[in-house]
């Protein structure tokens, strides 16, 4: 295999750097990449990779967690040097501590990263680091060093290697052993990129009014934790750390700290939800959070215990906990959500709707509250009301896969199979799988579809066919 391919595979599999000390004063690198790999070609590689990943890796479907990560990612992305770029944030259902970026602005966050972060700045630091890899075009720079790159083959190999980091058995089926060989010996090629991503990432974090100290703080937590494990956290396998690198990061963070730091109060509740959902079963989650509340009765742990009890069917005790939390801070969207979820678990859809409507009067268009209201309408046999809401949502949040999935369900329940097909086409397309989207468009029946639906299908078909990368 040609050396260029080894470098390309190594870098695009995100096997970042060596354990060399970090020089955060490293000057920014140039951008010869655009002369070889265009932004459109990067997007095509990312779409192909996302298609493969979606087939092999489980994604989190909790609307509150997805909305939070997407909002945080968008907040950080607007502080980059490419604020207008199209970014896609998604959450992988994996307890390991990791995150990754792909060509075209796709950024994956493990649920384990959410549960391991102690505050929003620590979680944001990792997202900012990965966004720096995208904005600095590190992927394109390595492709620029190769010749005769077949974009589709590149995407398939890279997706296989990335999937392998999430699911080794599936990943090795997707990546040939020949193309995957030699990666370990090529890690040094991404050393400068890793340094630049750390330094640029902390700048991004500060511009987003988050604490850049979150990066060295989280690095220190991971390093300390790895000393007591036989296998270090997944993040460290691709981002090796040294005490010198952490010390340098602390010095830089102090020099660029914003005058005011704002962290959303949602982080503690989202972290708790992710912990509950990652438990083997609800009873295990109740036991774990009961122990946490005994030792540290903060709001996040008490919320987690309430949410775990809802999922375990212990609704009355959950409500009492939520009432106490609400007395301390009555206006919090995720408390309203939990109270509605308790009502749903108690088979009381009207009470759930009352909670959600009250919450939406305080937090208009809150994604999790709105999506849950759709779920209540569907479960209580009111698909037309659900469909009316998802029609609006699909215009307001056109890049949210869960919105399109729910719109498809609502349309199907309301008997509009053509609208359901259009929605499923969009669901696949926003995740990068335009080929699956095109397949869904074939489900439309000209005999039953409205002129508007047929016109939308034609427009989508023309747009998506132009995005499909040629094989050569």
Tab-separated table of C-alpha atoms in Angstrom:
chain	number	residue	atom	x	y	z
A	1	UNK	CA	0.000	0.000	0.000
A	2	UNK	CA	1.254	3.459	-0.890
A	3	UNK	CA	2.523	5.593	2.016
A	4	UNK	CA	0.032	8.324	1.156
A	5	UNK	CA	-2.864	5.962	1.774
A	6	UNK	CA	-1.436	4.918	5.126
A	7	UNK	CA	-1.165	8.547	6.178
A	8	UNK	CA	-4.665	9.305	4.907
A	9	UNK	CA	-6.238	6.378	6.724
A	10	UNK	CA	-4.331	7.089	9.913
A	11	UNK	CA	-5.286	10.719	10.061
A	12	UNK	CA	-8.888	10.389	8.973
A	13	UNK	CA	-9.466	7.589	11.476
A	14	UNK	CA	-8.709	10.306	14.057
A	15	UNK	CA	-5.733	8.527	15.547
A	16	UNK	CA	-4.455	11.859	16.827
A	17	UNK	CA	-0.928	12.604	17.839
A	18	UNK	CA	1.696	11.173	20.104
A	19	UNK	CA	2.387	11.844	23.778
A	20	UNK	CA	4.736	14.688	23.031
A	21	UNK	CA	4.468	17.813	25.178
A	22	UNK	CA	1.922	20.258	23.828
A	23	UNK	CA	3.141	23.566	22.448
A	24	UNK	CA	0.049	25.750	22.542
A	25	UNK	CA	1.876	28.635	20.920
A	26	UNK	CA	2.156	26.651	17.686
A	27	UNK	CA	1.464	28.922	14.714
A	28	UNK	CA	-1.557	28.113	12.591
A	29	UNK	CA	-0.820	25.946	9.596
A	30	UNK	CA	-1.561	26.944	6.037
A	31	UNK	CA	-4.362	25.502	3.913
A	32	UNK	CA	-3.046	23.769	0.797
A	33	UNK	CA	-5.942	21.312	1.149
A	34	UNK	CA	-8.446	23.403	-0.793
A	35	UNK	CA	-6.331	22.991	-3.927
A	36	UNK	CA	-6.942	19.222	-3.869
A	37	UNK	CA	-10.046	18.518	-1.787
A	38	UNK	CA	-12.956	20.931	-2.022
A	39	UNK	CA	-15.495	21.573	0.712
A	40	UNK	CA	-18.051	19.756	-1.449
A	41	UNK	CA	-15.819	16.677	-1.618
A	42	UNK	CA	-15.308	16.778	2.139
A	43	UNK	CA	-19.085	16.880	2.553
A	44	UNK	CA	-19.463	13.841	0.304
A	45	UNK	CA	-16.916	11.877	2.318
A	46	UNK	CA	-18.699	12.845	5.530
A	47	UNK	CA	-22.097	11.832	4.151
A	48	UNK	CA	-20.778	8.417	3.122
A	49	UNK	CA	-19.123	7.923	6.507
A	50	UNK	CA	-22.299	8.934	8.333
A	51	UNK	CA	-24.291	6.464	6.268
A	52	UNK	CA	-22.041	3.612	7.364
A	53	UNK	CA	-21.929	4.745	11.000
A	54	UNK	CA	-25.702	5.024	11.229
A	55	UNK	CA	-25.968	1.372	10.164
A	56	UNK	CA	-23.511	0.057	12.750
A	57	UNK	CA	-23.542	2.381	15.779
A	58	UNK	CA	-26.474	2.964	18.152
A	59	UNK	CA	-27.494	6.598	18.589
A	60	UNK	CA	-29.213	8.136	21.613
A	61	UNK	CA	-32.879	8.936	20.912
A	62	UNK	CA	-33.713	10.955	24.039
A	63	UNK	CA	-35.003	14.322	22.752
A	64	UNK	CA	-33.712	16.280	25.766
A	65	UNK	CA	-30.156	14.945	25.453
A	66	UNK	CA	-30.059	15.429	21.682
A	67	UNK	CA	-31.423	18.976	21.882
A	68	UNK	CA	-28.963	19.916	24.621
A	69	UNK	CA	-25.911	18.622	22.754
A	70	UNK	CA	-27.071	20.208	19.516
A	71	UNK	CA	-27.662	23.568	21.230
A	72	UNK	CA	-24.304	23.447	23.020
A	73	UNK	CA	-22.525	22.403	19.833
A	74	UNK	CA	-24.186	25.189	17.870
A	75	UNK	CA	-23.259	27.734	20.538
A	76	UNK	CA	-19.625	26.667	20.336
A	77	UNK	CA	-19.671	26.434	16.535
A	78	UNK	CA	-20.795	30.069	16.231
A	79	UNK	CA	-17.576	31.018	18.061
A	80	UNK	CA	-15.356	29.296	15.474
A	81	UNK	CA	-13.797	30.891	12.416
A	82	UNK	CA	-16.474	29.142	10.338
A	83	UNK	CA	-19.704	30.133	12.143
A	84	UNK	CA	-21.826	29.781	9.027
A	85	UNK	CA	-20.768	26.228	8.185
A	86	UNK	CA	-23.259	23.353	8.366
A	87	UNK	CA	-22.521	21.295	11.478
A	88	UNK	CA	-24.329	18.115	12.528
A	89	UNK	CA	-24.112	17.071	16.181
A	90	UNK	CA	-25.288	13.644	17.304
A	91	UNK	CA	-24.950	11.474	20.417
A	92	UNK	CA	-23.610	7.915	20.267
A	93	UNK	CA	-25.051	5.483	22.810
A	94	UNK	CA	-21.717	4.349	24.228
A	95	UNK	CA	-20.511	4.567	27.852
A	96	UNK	CA	-16.904	5.096	26.831
A	97	UNK	CA	-15.508	8.631	27.104
A	98	UNK	CA	-14.969	9.813	23.561
A	99	UNK	CA	-15.925	12.208	20.771
A	100	UNK	CA	-14.972	12.454	17.108
A	101	UNK	CA	-15.295	14.714	14.085
A	102	UNK	CA	-15.782	13.722	10.471
A	103	UNK	CA	-15.436	15.526	7.145
A	104	UNK	CA	-18.297	17.835	6.325
A	105	UNK	CA	-18.915	19.000	9.909
A	106	UNK	CA	-20.343	15.828	11.477
A	107	UNK	CA	-19.490	15.689	15.205
A	108	UNK	CA	-20.279	12.673	17.371
A	109	UNK	CA	-20.365	12.788	21.172
A	110	UNK	CA	-20.434	9.617	23.270
A	111	UNK	CA	-22.999	9.439	26.044
A	112	UNK	CA	-20.050	8.439	28.246
A	113	UNK	CA	-18.466	11.839	27.645
A	114	UNK	CA	-21.623	13.541	28.906
A	115	UNK	CA	-21.719	11.460	32.086
A	116	UNK	CA	-17.988	11.926	32.750
A	117	UNK	CA	-17.977	15.721	32.364
A	118	UNK	CA	-18.461	17.566	35.655
A	119	UNK	CA	-19.680	20.817	34.129
A	120	UNK	CA	-20.621	22.332	30.804
A	121	UNK	CA	-17.172	23.792	30.139
A	122	UNK	CA	-15.547	20.355	30.374
A	123	UNK	CA	-18.047	18.871	27.908
A	124	UNK	CA	-17.763	21.943	25.710
A	125	UNK	CA	-13.967	21.695	25.718
A	126	UNK	CA	-14.043	18.337	23.957
A	127	UNK	CA	-16.625	19.560	21.438
A	128	UNK	CA	-14.499	22.661	20.762
A	129	UNK	CA	-11.426	20.477	20.272
A	130	UNK	CA	-13.239	18.360	17.677
A	131	UNK	CA	-14.651	21.430	15.934
A	132	UNK	CA	-11.108	22.763	15.678
A	133	UNK	CA	-10.187	19.671	13.657
A	134	UNK	CA	-13.013	20.556	11.274
A	135	UNK	CA	-12.368	24.298	10.996
A	136	UNK	CA	-8.613	23.872	10.561
A	137	UNK	CA	-9.303	21.364	7.777
A	138	UNK	CA	-6.924	18.780	9.219
A	139	UNK	CA	-8.607	16.024	7.235
A	140	UNK	CA	-8.308	17.857	3.945
A	141	UNK	CA	-4.642	18.621	4.606
A	142	UNK	CA	-3.798	14.939	4.746
A	143	UNK	CA	-5.835	14.208	1.641
A	144	UNK	CA	-3.894	16.982	-0.082
A	145	UNK	CA	-0.731	14.912	0.361
A	146	UNK	CA	-2.215	11.958	-1.553
A	147	UNK	CA	-2.778	11.422	-5.239
A	148	UNK	CA	-5.665	9.868	-7.142
A	149	UNK	CA	-8.000	9.579	-4.173
A	150	UNK	CA	-11.268	7.726	-4.800
A	151	UNK	CA	-13.705	9.593	-2.551
A	152	UNK	CA	-16.153	6.762	-2.047
A	153	UNK	CA	-13.424	4.252	-1.202
A	154	UNK	CA	-11.833	6.777	1.135
A	155	UNK	CA	-15.117	7.312	2.946
A	156	UNK	CA	-15.810	3.581	3.302
A	157	UNK	CA	-12.360	2.833	4.704
A	158	UNK	CA	-12.483	5.749	7.112
A	159	UNK	CA	-15.984	4.881	8.273
A	160	UNK	CA	-14.864	1.302	8.872
A	161	UNK	CA	-11.960	2.431	11.004
A	162	UNK	CA	-14.085	4.898	12.947
A	163	UNK	CA	-16.817	2.301	13.465
A	164	UNK	CA	-14.108	-0.044	14.674
A	165	UNK	CA	-13.281	2.424	17.450
A	166	UNK	CA	-16.913	2.223	18.555
A	167	UNK	CA	-17.652	-1.427	17.696
A	168	UNK	CA	-14.497	-3.428	16.852
A	169	UNK	CA	-16.322	-6.409	15.352
A	170	UNK	CA	-18.398	-4.264	12.999
A	171	UNK	CA	-15.514	-1.980	12.171
A	172	UNK	CA	-13.170	-4.640	10.912
A	173	UNK	CA	-15.902	-5.908	8.622
A	174	UNK	CA	-16.112	-2.466	7.062
A	175	UNK	CA	-12.377	-1.742	6.711
A	176	UNK	CA	-10.012	-4.040	4.828
A	177	UNK	CA	-6.997	-5.216	6.775
A	178	UNK	CA	-4.635	-3.969	4.085
A	179	UNK	CA	-5.848	-0.390	4.241
A	180	UNK	CA	-6.037	-0.437	8.040
A	181	UNK	CA	-2.490	-1.705	8.464
A	182	UNK	CA	0.381	0.553	9.454
A	183	UNK	CA	-1.731	3.055	11.397
A	184	UNK	CA	0.206	2.750	14.635
A	185	UNK	CA	3.482	3.622	12.944
A	186	UNK	CA	1.950	6.740	11.386
A	187	UNK	CA	0.546	8.414	14.518
A	188	UNK	CA	3.286	11.037	14.552
A	189	UNK	CA	1.916	12.510	11.342
A	190	UNK	CA	-1.034	14.043	13.235
A	191	UNK	CA	0.999	15.486	16.137
A	192	UNK	CA	0.898	19.067	14.897
A	193	UNK	CA	-2.793	18.813	14.107
A	194	UNK	CA	-3.523	17.639	17.625
A	195	UNK	CA	-1.572	20.541	19.105
A	196	UNK	CA	-3.381	23.009	16.908
A	197	UNK	CA	-6.798	21.538	17.765
A	198	UNK	CA	-6.139	21.962	21.489
A	199	UNK	CA	-4.955	25.533	21.148
A	200	UNK	CA	-7.681	26.610	18.714
A	201	UNK	CA	-10.283	24.696	20.723
A	202	UNK	CA	-9.546	26.689	23.857
A	203	UNK	CA	-9.843	29.946	21.913
A	204	UNK	CA	-13.231	28.803	20.614
A	205	UNK	CA	-14.330	27.895	24.130
A	206	UNK	CA	-13.399	31.327	25.465
A	207	UNK	CA	-15.226	33.097	22.616
A	208	UNK	CA	-18.326	31.052	23.476
A	209	UNK	CA	-18.158	32.408	27.062
A	210	UNK	CA	-17.291	28.986	28.454
A	211	UNK	CA	-14.310	28.376	30.687
A	212	UNK	CA	-11.196	27.343	28.699
A	213	UNK	CA	-9.913	25.795	31.938
A	214	UNK	CA	-12.458	23.090	31.191
A	215	UNK	CA	-10.007	21.523	28.769
A	216	UNK	CA	-7.023	21.007	31.115
A	217	UNK	CA	-9.391	20.208	33.994
A	218	UNK	CA	-11.030	17.415	32.011
A	219	UNK	CA	-7.659	16.180	30.767
A	220	UNK	CA	-6.510	15.944	34.388
A	221	UNK	CA	-9.603	13.984	35.393
A	222	UNK	CA	-9.001	11.505	32.585
A	223	UNK	CA	-5.322	11.123	33.396
A	224	UNK	CA	-6.013	10.582	37.091
A	225	UNK	CA	-8.767	8.097	36.305
A	226	UNK	CA	-6.588	6.129	33.888
A	227	UNK	CA	-4.084	5.367	36.642
A	228	UNK	CA	-6.633	3.079	38.295
A	229	UNK	CA	-7.848	1.302	35.170
A	230	UNK	CA	-6.383	-1.594	33.244
A	231	UNK	CA	-7.630	0.081	30.054
A	232	UNK	CA	-7.520	3.889	29.770
A	233	UNK	CA	-10.563	5.911	28.620
A	234	UNK	CA	-11.128	5.766	24.852
A	235	UNK	CA	-10.418	9.481	24.545
A	236	UNK	CA	-6.850	8.957	25.760
A	237	UNK	CA	-6.135	6.338	23.110
A	238	UNK	CA	-6.580	9.003	20.430
A	239	UNK	CA	-5.507	12.036	22.500
A	240	UNK	CA	-2.443	10.954	24.539
A	241	UNK	CA	-1.727	13.180	27.538
A	242	UNK	CA	1.297	14.198	29.578
A	243	UNK	CA	1.584	16.348	32.687
A	244	UNK	CA	3.526	18.896	30.618
A	245	UNK	CA	0.713	19.132	28.070
A	246	UNK	CA	-1.847	19.721	30.826
A	247	UNK	CA	0.356	22.363	32.468
A	248	UNK	CA	0.801	24.185	29.158
A	249	UNK	CA	-2.948	24.058	28.571
A	250	UNK	CA	-3.604	25.564	32.004
A	251	UNK	CA	-1.243	28.436	31.275
A	252	UNK	CA	-2.885	29.221	27.951
A	253	UNK	CA	-6.378	28.899	29.432
A	254	UNK	CA	-5.558	31.451	32.126
A	255	UNK	CA	-4.350	33.920	29.531
A	256	UNK	CA	-7.508	33.769	27.403
A	257	UNK	CA	-10.243	33.359	30.045
A	258	UNK	CA	-13.346	35.431	29.172
A	259	UNK	CA	-14.439	38.205	31.507
A	260	UNK	CA	-17.737	36.419	32.094
A	261	UNK	CA	-18.444	32.683	31.978
A	262	UNK	CA	-21.940	31.355	31.334
A	263	UNK	CA	-22.788	27.674	31.870
A	264	UNK	CA	-26.300	26.368	31.346
A	265	UNK	CA	-27.987	24.902	34.440
A	266	UNK	CA	-29.233	22.093	32.180
A	267	UNK	CA	-25.918	20.214	32.247
A	268	UNK	CA	-26.488	18.509	35.613
A	269	UNK	CA	-29.943	17.268	34.586
A	270	UNK	CA	-28.797	16.098	31.149
A	271	UNK	CA	-25.873	14.275	32.735
A	272	UNK	CA	-28.316	12.557	35.104
A	273	UNK	CA	-30.654	11.553	32.257
A	274	UNK	CA	-27.731	10.066	30.336
A	275	UNK	CA	-26.666	8.079	33.404
A	276	UNK	CA	-30.173	6.697	33.907
A	277	UNK	CA	-30.490	5.700	30.258
A	278	UNK	CA	-27.082	4.000	30.275
A	279	UNK	CA	-27.985	1.759	33.239
A	280	UNK	CA	-28.711	-1.913	32.601
A	281	UNK	CA	-32.271	-1.461	33.886
A	282	UNK	CA	-34.336	1.175	35.762
A	283	UNK	CA	-33.999	-0.595	39.109
A	284	UNK	CA	-30.213	-0.482	38.835
A	285	UNK	CA	-30.427	3.243	38.050
A	286	UNK	CA	-32.638	3.821	41.120
A	287	UNK	CA	-30.139	2.027	43.339
A	288	UNK	CA	-27.184	3.936	41.911
A	289	UNK	CA	-28.816	7.356	42.255
A	290	UNK	CA	-30.139	6.611	45.728
A	291	UNK	CA	-26.531	6.012	46.783
A	292	UNK	CA	-25.397	9.218	45.051
A	293	UNK	CA	-28.092	11.260	46.783
A	294	UNK	CA	-26.999	9.870	50.149
A	295	UNK	CA	-23.419	11.020	49.623
A	296	UNK	CA	-24.045	14.144	47.498
A	297	UNK	CA	-27.661	15.385	47.443
A	298	UNK	CA	-27.195	17.997	44.727
A	299	UNK	CA	-29.896	18.880	42.215
A	300	UNK	CA	-28.495	16.719	39.449
A	301	UNK	CA	-28.438	13.560	41.579
A	302	UNK	CA	-31.932	14.174	42.965
A	303	UNK	CA	-33.248	14.759	39.439
A	304	UNK	CA	-31.544	11.542	38.340
A	305	UNK	CA	-33.211	9.613	41.171
A	306	UNK	CA	-36.606	11.039	40.221
A	307	UNK	CA	-36.107	10.187	36.534
A	308	UNK	CA	-34.919	6.672	37.403
A	309	UNK	CA	-38.007	6.141	39.578
A	310	UNK	CA	-40.263	7.301	36.729
A	311	UNK	CA	-38.713	4.713	34.440
A	312	UNK	CA	-39.009	2.072	37.178
A	313	UNK	CA	-42.725	2.850	37.636
A	314	UNK	CA	-42.394	4.404	41.103
A	315	UNK	CA	-44.257	7.536	40.022
A	316	UNK	CA	-45.488	8.819	43.403
A	317	UNK	CA	-42.024	8.940	44.956
A	318	UNK	CA	-40.664	10.497	41.774
A	319	UNK	CA	-43.270	13.248	41.940
A	320	UNK	CA	-42.363	14.074	45.523
A	321	UNK	CA	-38.739	14.526	44.528
A	322	UNK	CA	-39.705	16.683	41.539
A	323	UNK	CA	-41.985	18.825	43.709
A	324	UNK	CA	-39.076	19.518	46.059
A	325	UNK	CA	-36.810	20.433	43.143
A	326	UNK	CA	-39.502	22.677	41.678
A	327	UNK	CA	-39.925	24.487	44.999
A	328	UNK	CA	-36.230	25.386	44.818
A	329	UNK	CA	-36.284	26.422	41.141
A	330	UNK	CA	-39.829	26.428	39.755
A	331	UNK	CA	-39.035	27.516	36.215
A	332	UNK	CA	-36.888	24.827	34.626
A	333	UNK	CA	-37.890	23.124	31.375
A	334	UNK	CA	-36.370	19.754	32.246
A	335	UNK	CA	-38.318	19.633	35.515
A	336	UNK	CA	-41.510	20.246	33.546
A	337	UNK	CA	-40.468	17.483	31.142
A	338	UNK	CA	-39.923	15.018	33.983
A	339	UNK	CA	-43.318	15.837	35.522
A	340	UNK	CA	-44.954	15.214	32.136
A	341	UNK	CA	-43.051	11.949	31.791
A	342	UNK	CA	-44.295	10.942	35.248
A	343	UNK	CA	-47.876	11.596	34.130
A	344	UNK	CA	-47.343	9.530	30.996
A	345	UNK	CA	-45.909	6.686	33.069
A	346	UNK	CA	-49.047	6.944	35.228
A	347	UNK	CA	-51.226	6.640	32.099
A	348	UNK	CA	-52.548	10.189	32.505
A	349	UNK	CA	-52.124	11.848	29.079
A	350	UNK	CA	-54.300	14.856	29.895
A	351	UNK	CA	-52.190	15.639	32.957
A	352	UNK	CA	-49.060	15.240	30.832
A	353	UNK	CA	-50.434	17.681	28.249
A	354	UNK	CA	-51.307	20.180	30.960
A	355	UNK	CA	-47.729	20.044	32.248
A	356	UNK	CA	-46.279	20.396	28.753
A	357	UNK	CA	-48.545	23.289	27.810
A	358	UNK	CA	-47.625	25.090	31.021
A	359	UNK	CA	-43.950	24.492	30.291
A	360	UNK	CA	-44.245	25.710	26.715
A	361	UNK	CA	-45.899	28.905	27.933
A	362	UNK	CA	-42.696	29.544	29.897
A	363	UNK	CA	-40.237	28.071	27.355
A	364	UNK	CA	-41.798	28.485	23.897
A	365	UNK	CA	-40.609	26.010	21.253
A	366	UNK	CA	-38.462	24.062	23.734
A	367	UNK	CA	-37.465	21.006	21.626
A	368	UNK	CA	-37.888	18.282	24.262
A	369	UNK	CA	-41.189	19.669	25.557
A	370	UNK	CA	-42.584	20.028	22.043
A	371	UNK	CA	-41.520	16.569	20.907
A	372	UNK	CA	-42.933	15.018	24.060
A	373	UNK	CA	-46.250	16.762	23.409
A	374	UNK	CA	-46.308	15.054	20.010
A	375	UNK	CA	-45.655	11.701	21.696
A	376	UNK	CA	-48.566	12.269	24.086
A	377	UNK	CA	-50.933	13.038	21.188
A	378	UNK	CA	-49.813	9.910	19.345
A	379	UNK	CA	-50.169	7.684	22.396
A	380	UNK	CA	-53.634	9.062	23.149
A	381	UNK	CA	-54.955	8.559	19.612
A	382	UNK	CA	-54.791	12.134	18.281
A	383	UNK	CA	-52.515	11.807	15.237
A	384	UNK	CA	-53.949	14.875	13.459
A	385	UNK	CA	-52.895	17.112	16.345
A	386	UNK	CA	-49.487	15.441	16.406
A	387	UNK	CA	-49.082	15.964	12.656
A	388	UNK	CA	-49.977	19.656	12.893
A	389	UNK	CA	-47.183	20.144	15.432
A	390	UNK	CA	-44.560	18.173	13.501
A	391	UNK	CA	-45.307	20.096	10.303
A	392	UNK	CA	-44.294	23.264	12.101
A	393	UNK	CA	-41.336	21.617	13.817
A	394	UNK	CA	-39.933	20.303	10.534
A	395	UNK	CA	-39.722	23.898	9.276
A	396	UNK	CA	-38.249	25.226	12.515
A	397	UNK	CA	-35.685	22.429	13.004
A	398	UNK	CA	-34.938	21.029	9.515
A	399	UNK	CA	-31.632	19.470	10.625
A	400	UNK	CA	-32.985	17.486	13.597
A	401	UNK	CA	-33.362	13.783	12.659
A	402	UNK	CA	-35.701	13.089	15.579
A	403	UNK	CA	-38.130	15.725	14.280
A	404	UNK	CA	-38.359	14.070	10.861
A	405	UNK	CA	-38.737	10.622	12.434
A	406	UNK	CA	-41.610	11.846	14.590
A	407	UNK	CA	-43.171	13.664	11.629
A	408	UNK	CA	-43.088	10.394	9.686
A	409	UNK	CA	-44.781	8.548	12.557
A	410	UNK	CA	-47.434	11.232	12.923
A	411	UNK	CA	-48.178	11.272	9.188
A	412	UNK	CA	-48.422	7.488	9.065
A	413	UNK	CA	-50.744	7.440	12.088
A	414	UNK	CA	-52.887	10.120	10.409
A	415	UNK	CA	-53.121	8.009	7.246
A	416	UNK	CA	-50.903	10.202	5.044
A	417	UNK	CA	-48.384	7.664	3.746
A	418	UNK	CA	-46.962	10.043	1.138
A	419	UNK	CA	-46.102	12.661	3.759
A	420	UNK	CA	-44.604	9.879	5.882
A	421	UNK	CA	-42.365	8.855	2.979
A	422	UNK	CA	-41.219	12.441	2.462
A	423	UNK	CA	-40.443	12.775	6.163
A	424	UNK	CA	-38.436	9.519	6.244
A	425	UNK	CA	-36.522	10.701	3.188
A	426	UNK	CA	-35.553	13.849	5.084
A	427	UNK	CA	-34.740	11.784	8.202
A	428	UNK	CA	-32.102	9.824	6.299
A	429	UNK	CA	-30.794	12.806	4.344
A	430	UNK	CA	-30.081	14.998	7.375
A	431	UNK	CA	-27.925	12.162	8.714
A	432	UNK	CA	-25.904	12.068	5.506
A	433	UNK	CA	-27.618	9.117	3.810
A	434	UNK	CA	-29.010	10.752	0.686
A	435	UNK	CA	-29.217	7.411	-1.130
A	436	UNK	CA	-31.616	6.082	1.506
A	437	UNK	CA	-33.492	9.362	1.219
A	438	UNK	CA	-33.871	8.870	-2.536
A	439	UNK	CA	-35.176	5.356	-1.936
A	440	UNK	CA	-37.846	6.727	0.391
A	441	UNK	CA	-38.994	9.173	-2.293
A	442	UNK	CA	-39.911	6.191	-4.470
A	443	UNK	CA	-42.629	5.322	-1.944
A	444	UNK	CA	-44.727	8.307	-3.019
A	445	UNK	CA	-47.824	7.282	-4.969
A	446	UNK	CA	-48.692	9.776	-7.734
A	447	UNK	CA	-52.322	8.668	-7.409
A	448	UNK	CA	-52.577	9.781	-3.767
A	449	UNK	CA	-49.819	12.381	-3.274
A	450	UNK	CA	-50.805	16.018	-3.445
A	451	UNK	CA	-49.252	18.340	-6.062
A	452	UNK	CA	-47.297	20.000	-3.263
A	453	UNK	CA	-45.895	16.664	-2.089
A	454	UNK	CA	-44.884	15.657	-5.627
A	455	UNK	CA	-43.200	19.029	-6.159
A	456	UNK	CA	-41.270	18.668	-2.879
A	457	UNK	CA	-40.198	15.167	-3.895
A	458	UNK	CA	-38.918	16.393	-7.272
A	459	UNK	CA	-36.959	19.230	-5.656
A	460	UNK	CA	-35.378	16.889	-3.098
A	461	UNK	CA	-34.510	14.315	-5.765
A	462	UNK	CA	-32.731	16.904	-7.909
A	463	UNK	CA	-30.817	18.289	-4.932
A	464	UNK	CA	-29.733	14.924	-3.526
A	465	UNK	CA	-28.761	13.341	-6.845
A	466	UNK	CA	-26.273	16.170	-7.361
A	467	UNK	CA	-24.630	15.367	-3.999
A	468	UNK	CA	-23.929	11.683	-4.635
A	469	UNK	CA	-20.194	11.267	-5.144
A	470	UNK	CA	-18.963	9.437	-8.232
A	471	UNK	CA	-17.142	6.169	-7.576
A	472	UNK	CA	-13.986	7.262	-9.312
